[in-house]
GROMACS .gro file of C-alpha atoms in nm:
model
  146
    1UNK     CA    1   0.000   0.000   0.000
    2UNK     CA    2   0.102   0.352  -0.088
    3UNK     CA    3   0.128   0.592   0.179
    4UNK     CA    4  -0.044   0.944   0.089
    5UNK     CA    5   0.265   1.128   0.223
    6UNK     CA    6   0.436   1.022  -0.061
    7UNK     CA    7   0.211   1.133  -0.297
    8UNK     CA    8   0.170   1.517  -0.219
    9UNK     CA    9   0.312   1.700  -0.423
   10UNK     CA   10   0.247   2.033  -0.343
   11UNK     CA   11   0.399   2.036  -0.001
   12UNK     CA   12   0.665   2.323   0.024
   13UNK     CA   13   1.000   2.184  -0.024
   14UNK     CA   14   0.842   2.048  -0.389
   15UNK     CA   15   0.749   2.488  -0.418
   16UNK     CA   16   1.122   2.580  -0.330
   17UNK     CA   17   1.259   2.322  -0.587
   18UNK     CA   18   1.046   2.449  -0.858
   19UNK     CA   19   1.115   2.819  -0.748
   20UNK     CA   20   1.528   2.758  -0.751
   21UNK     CA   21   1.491   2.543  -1.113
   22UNK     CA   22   1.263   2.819  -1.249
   23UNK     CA   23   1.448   3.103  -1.092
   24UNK     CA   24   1.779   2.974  -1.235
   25UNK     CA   25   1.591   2.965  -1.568
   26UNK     CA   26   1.607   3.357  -1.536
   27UNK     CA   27   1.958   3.411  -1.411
   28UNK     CA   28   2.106   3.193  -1.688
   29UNK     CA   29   1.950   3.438  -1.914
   30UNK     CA   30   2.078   3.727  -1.722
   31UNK     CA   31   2.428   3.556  -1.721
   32UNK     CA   32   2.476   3.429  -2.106
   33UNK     CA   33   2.332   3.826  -2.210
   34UNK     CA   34   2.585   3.994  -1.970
   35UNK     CA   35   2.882   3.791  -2.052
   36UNK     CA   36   2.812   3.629  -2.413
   37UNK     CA   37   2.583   3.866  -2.544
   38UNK     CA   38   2.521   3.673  -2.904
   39UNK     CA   39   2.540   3.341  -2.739
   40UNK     CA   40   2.129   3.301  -2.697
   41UNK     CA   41   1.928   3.456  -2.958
   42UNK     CA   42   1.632   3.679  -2.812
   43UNK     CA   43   1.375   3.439  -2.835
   44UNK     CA   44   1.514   3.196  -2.624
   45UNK     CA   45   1.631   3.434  -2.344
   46UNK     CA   46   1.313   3.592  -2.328
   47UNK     CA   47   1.150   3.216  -2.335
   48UNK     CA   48   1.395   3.152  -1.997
   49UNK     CA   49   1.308   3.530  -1.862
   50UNK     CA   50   0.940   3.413  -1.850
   51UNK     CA   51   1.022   3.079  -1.728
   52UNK     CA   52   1.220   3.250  -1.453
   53UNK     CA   53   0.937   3.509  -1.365
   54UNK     CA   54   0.734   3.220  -1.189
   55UNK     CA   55   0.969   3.197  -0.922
   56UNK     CA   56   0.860   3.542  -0.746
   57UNK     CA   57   0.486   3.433  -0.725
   58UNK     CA   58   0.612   3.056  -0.626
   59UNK     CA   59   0.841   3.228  -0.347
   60UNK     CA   60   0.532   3.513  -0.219
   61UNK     CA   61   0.343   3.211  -0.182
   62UNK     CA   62   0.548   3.055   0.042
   63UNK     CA   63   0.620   3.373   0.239
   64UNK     CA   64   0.238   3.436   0.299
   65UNK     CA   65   0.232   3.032   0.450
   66UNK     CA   66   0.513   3.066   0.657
   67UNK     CA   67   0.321   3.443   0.790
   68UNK     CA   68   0.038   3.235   0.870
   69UNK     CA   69   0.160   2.871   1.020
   70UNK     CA   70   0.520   3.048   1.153
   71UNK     CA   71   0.483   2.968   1.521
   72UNK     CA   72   0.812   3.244   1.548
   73UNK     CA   73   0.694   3.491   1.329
   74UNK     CA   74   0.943   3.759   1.434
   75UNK     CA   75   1.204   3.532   1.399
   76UNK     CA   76   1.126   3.447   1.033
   77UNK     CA   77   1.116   3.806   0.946
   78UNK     CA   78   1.464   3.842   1.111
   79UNK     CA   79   1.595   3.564   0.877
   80UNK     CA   80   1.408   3.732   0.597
   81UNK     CA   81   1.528   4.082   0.679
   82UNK     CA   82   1.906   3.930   0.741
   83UNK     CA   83   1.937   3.759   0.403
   84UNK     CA   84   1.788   4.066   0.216
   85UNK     CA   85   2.041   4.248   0.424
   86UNK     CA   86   2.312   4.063   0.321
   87UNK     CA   87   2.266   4.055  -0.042
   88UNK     CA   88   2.198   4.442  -0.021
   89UNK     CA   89   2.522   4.487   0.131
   90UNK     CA   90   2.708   4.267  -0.095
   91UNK     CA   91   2.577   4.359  -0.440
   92UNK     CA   92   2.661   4.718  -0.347
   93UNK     CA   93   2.981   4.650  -0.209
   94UNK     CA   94   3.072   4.457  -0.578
   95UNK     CA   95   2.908   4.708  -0.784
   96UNK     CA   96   2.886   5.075  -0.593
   97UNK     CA   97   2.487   5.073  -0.694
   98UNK     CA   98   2.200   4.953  -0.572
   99UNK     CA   99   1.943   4.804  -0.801
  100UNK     CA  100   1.670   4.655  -0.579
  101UNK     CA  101   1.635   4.312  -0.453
  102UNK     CA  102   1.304   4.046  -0.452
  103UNK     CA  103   1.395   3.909  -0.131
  104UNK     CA  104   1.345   4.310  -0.004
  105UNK     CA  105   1.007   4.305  -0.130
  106UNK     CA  106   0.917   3.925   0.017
  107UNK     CA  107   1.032   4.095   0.350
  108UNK     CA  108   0.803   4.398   0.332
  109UNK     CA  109   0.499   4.197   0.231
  110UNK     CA  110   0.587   3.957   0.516
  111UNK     CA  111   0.622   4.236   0.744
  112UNK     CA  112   0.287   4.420   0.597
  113UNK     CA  113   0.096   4.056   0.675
  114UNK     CA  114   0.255   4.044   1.025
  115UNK     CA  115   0.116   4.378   1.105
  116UNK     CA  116  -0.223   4.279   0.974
  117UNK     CA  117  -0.269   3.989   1.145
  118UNK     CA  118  -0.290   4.221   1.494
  119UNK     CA  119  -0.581   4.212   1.668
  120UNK     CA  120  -0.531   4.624   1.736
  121UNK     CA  121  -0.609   4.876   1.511
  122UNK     CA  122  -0.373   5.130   1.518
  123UNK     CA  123  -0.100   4.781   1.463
  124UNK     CA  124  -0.263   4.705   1.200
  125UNK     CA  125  -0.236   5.067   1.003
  126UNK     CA  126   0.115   5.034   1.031
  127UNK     CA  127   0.089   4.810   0.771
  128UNK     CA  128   0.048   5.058   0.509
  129UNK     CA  129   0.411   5.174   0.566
  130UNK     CA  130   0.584   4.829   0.420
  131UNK     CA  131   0.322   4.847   0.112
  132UNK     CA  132   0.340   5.198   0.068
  133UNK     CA  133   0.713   5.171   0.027
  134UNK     CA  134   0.715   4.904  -0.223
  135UNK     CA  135   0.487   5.106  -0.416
  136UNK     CA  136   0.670   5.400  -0.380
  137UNK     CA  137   0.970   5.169  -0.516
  138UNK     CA  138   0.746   5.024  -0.774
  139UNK     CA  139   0.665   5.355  -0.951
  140UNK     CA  140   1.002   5.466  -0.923
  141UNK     CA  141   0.921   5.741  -0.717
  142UNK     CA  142   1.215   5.641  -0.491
  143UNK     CA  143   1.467   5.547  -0.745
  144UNK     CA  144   1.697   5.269  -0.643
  145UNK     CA  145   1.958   5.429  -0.849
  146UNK     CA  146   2.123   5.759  -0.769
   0.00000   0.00000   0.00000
């Protein structure tokens, strides 16, 4: 007899495998037009591009579960915060810019969801200020470049 562990599918390490394969999809693409620019015609890198964009829903996904079932919810956002952090600080100490980072934006929405999920009022307004930001982002009304 089968167990029915074995057959789900949809649990999340099966998410984060598909998110890594589809998000390396992307950076390949990034990669062979940055360093062998006629290596790839366009078709095909924009074929892996799109391929690649379905890690960021795949990955939001898995932030919003982890908001809701986390039974250290502060202490994921720490991890989440620290890892955005770090890549921050090392992408702008290799290339003196700062061009934005996903994992920034998984760490605002997680924070925006932890603030909503107060039973106060005035706790959960402050949520506005993580969305608000990424908007702000978004639009480009903060640029990320100087």
């Amino acid at each position: 007899m089968v167990d029915n562990k074995q057959l789900n599918f949809t649990n999340s390490v099966f998410l984060k495998i598909i998110g890594i394969i589809t998000m390396t999809f992307d950076h390949f693409a990034k990669m062979v037009t940055f360093f062998k620019p006629n290596l790839l015609n366009q078709v095909t890198i924009n074929i892996f591009q799109i391929i690649g964009r379905v890690s960021f829903p795949i990955f939001a996904f898995l932030v919003v579960e982890a908001m809701i079932h986390s039974k250290n919810k502060i202490l994921y956002l720490f991890r989440l915060f620290l890892l955005s952090f770090s890549y921050d600080l090392i992408f702008f100490l290799v290339s003196k810019e700062y061009w934005g980072n996903p994992i920034t934006t998984l760490f605002l929405g997680g924070l925006a969801i932890y603030f909503l999920q107060s039973k106060k009022v005035y706790i959960k307004l402050l949520a506005f200020i993580p969305i608000i930001y990424t908007l702000l982002i978004s639009f480009n009304v903060i640029p990320l470049l100087a």
